[in-house]
XYZ file of C-alpha atoms in Angstrom:
100
model
C -25.560 -11.986 -16.529
C -23.929 -15.312 -17.374
C -21.662 -17.164 -14.951
C -18.716 -16.354 -17.239
C -19.510 -12.628 -17.113
C -19.737 -12.768 -13.306
C -16.348 -14.496 -13.082
C -14.754 -11.975 -15.440
C -16.300 -9.050 -13.544
C -14.854 -10.362 -10.273
C -11.411 -10.751 -11.853
C -11.551 -7.238 -13.298
C -12.482 -5.753 -9.918
C -9.485 -7.520 -8.379
C -7.200 -6.372 -11.197
C -6.600 -9.101 -13.747
C -3.292 -9.481 -15.548
C -2.141 -11.941 -18.178
C 1.019 -12.665 -20.124
C 0.734 -13.822 -23.729
C 3.390 -14.846 -26.233
C 3.468 -12.867 -29.491
C 4.263 -14.222 -32.980
C 7.977 -13.584 -32.420
C 8.064 -15.632 -29.220
C 8.218 -12.609 -26.894
C 6.178 -12.532 -23.687
C 3.898 -9.498 -23.433
C 2.050 -8.650 -20.207
C -1.373 -7.024 -20.230
C -3.915 -5.658 -17.826
C -7.370 -7.009 -18.672
C -9.592 -3.921 -18.874
C -12.803 -5.680 -19.867
C -14.270 -8.816 -21.387
C -17.122 -8.202 -23.789
C -19.611 -10.604 -25.324
C -20.536 -9.130 -28.702
C -22.345 -10.749 -31.634
C -22.133 -14.219 -30.037
C -18.357 -13.885 -29.635
C -16.192 -12.981 -26.639
C -13.461 -10.342 -26.746
C -10.899 -9.107 -24.244
C -9.815 -5.484 -24.131
C -6.195 -5.488 -22.996
C -3.728 -2.747 -22.072
C -0.060 -3.683 -22.606
C 2.147 -2.829 -19.605
C 4.966 -1.493 -21.758
C 2.838 0.535 -24.208
C 3.647 4.229 -23.903
C 0.659 5.531 -25.895
C -2.103 3.771 -23.884
C -3.391 1.960 -26.968
C -5.532 -1.062 -26.143
C -5.404 -4.436 -27.845
C -8.616 -6.313 -28.619
C -8.360 -10.086 -28.960
C -11.049 -12.692 -29.423
C -11.271 -15.402 -26.796
C -11.842 -18.950 -28.015
C -13.513 -21.599 -25.869
C -13.698 -25.365 -25.822
C -17.187 -26.105 -27.130
C -17.783 -29.010 -24.756
C -17.350 -27.323 -21.394
C -17.004 -23.654 -22.360
C -13.505 -23.373 -20.906
C -11.204 -20.692 -22.240
C -8.750 -22.119 -24.774
C -6.878 -19.290 -26.520
C -6.729 -15.653 -27.606
C -6.634 -14.825 -31.318
C -6.154 -11.567 -33.162
C -9.079 -9.924 -34.938
C -8.401 -8.954 -38.556
C -11.711 -7.170 -39.194
C -11.066 -3.461 -38.435
C -14.791 -2.671 -38.441
C -15.410 -5.367 -35.826
C -12.542 -4.058 -33.694
C -14.096 -0.574 -33.830
C -17.519 -1.946 -32.856
C -16.076 -3.828 -29.883
C -14.072 -0.765 -28.844
C -17.218 1.393 -28.999
C -19.013 -1.160 -26.805
C -16.075 -1.002 -24.369
C -16.268 2.810 -24.250
C -20.033 2.675 -23.705
C -19.615 0.243 -20.812
C -16.852 2.363 -19.273
C -19.031 5.470 -19.506
C -21.940 3.636 -17.847
C -19.687 2.339 -15.066
C -18.228 5.807 -14.498
C -21.678 7.432 -14.351
C -22.818 4.885 -11.713
C -20.058 5.998 -9.295
C-alpha cells in the first residue's frame, strides 16, 4: 500500500469531508467514501450531503507531478470508466464488510 493510500485510509476511518465549488459557483459538501487508484489514475467516490437519492459522485484527483501533492478534482466524462471505478468501489466495500 502506498503512503498516499495509507493517508487516505486514515482520513476515511476518521470521516473525511470536503467542500467543492461547482461550475455555477455554488459550494457543495461531500463525504469522501473512498479513494481508488485505478488504471494509473486516482479517483474519489463522494457522497453529497444534500443528495436525497444517495447517488455518489466520482471525480478524478489530479496531482502535481513534482511532489505528488493533490492539486484538483475534475469530472470524468467517460461513462464506461465511471462504471468501472464504481464497480471497484463496490468490490472494495464488499471486501471490507466481509472482514468485519
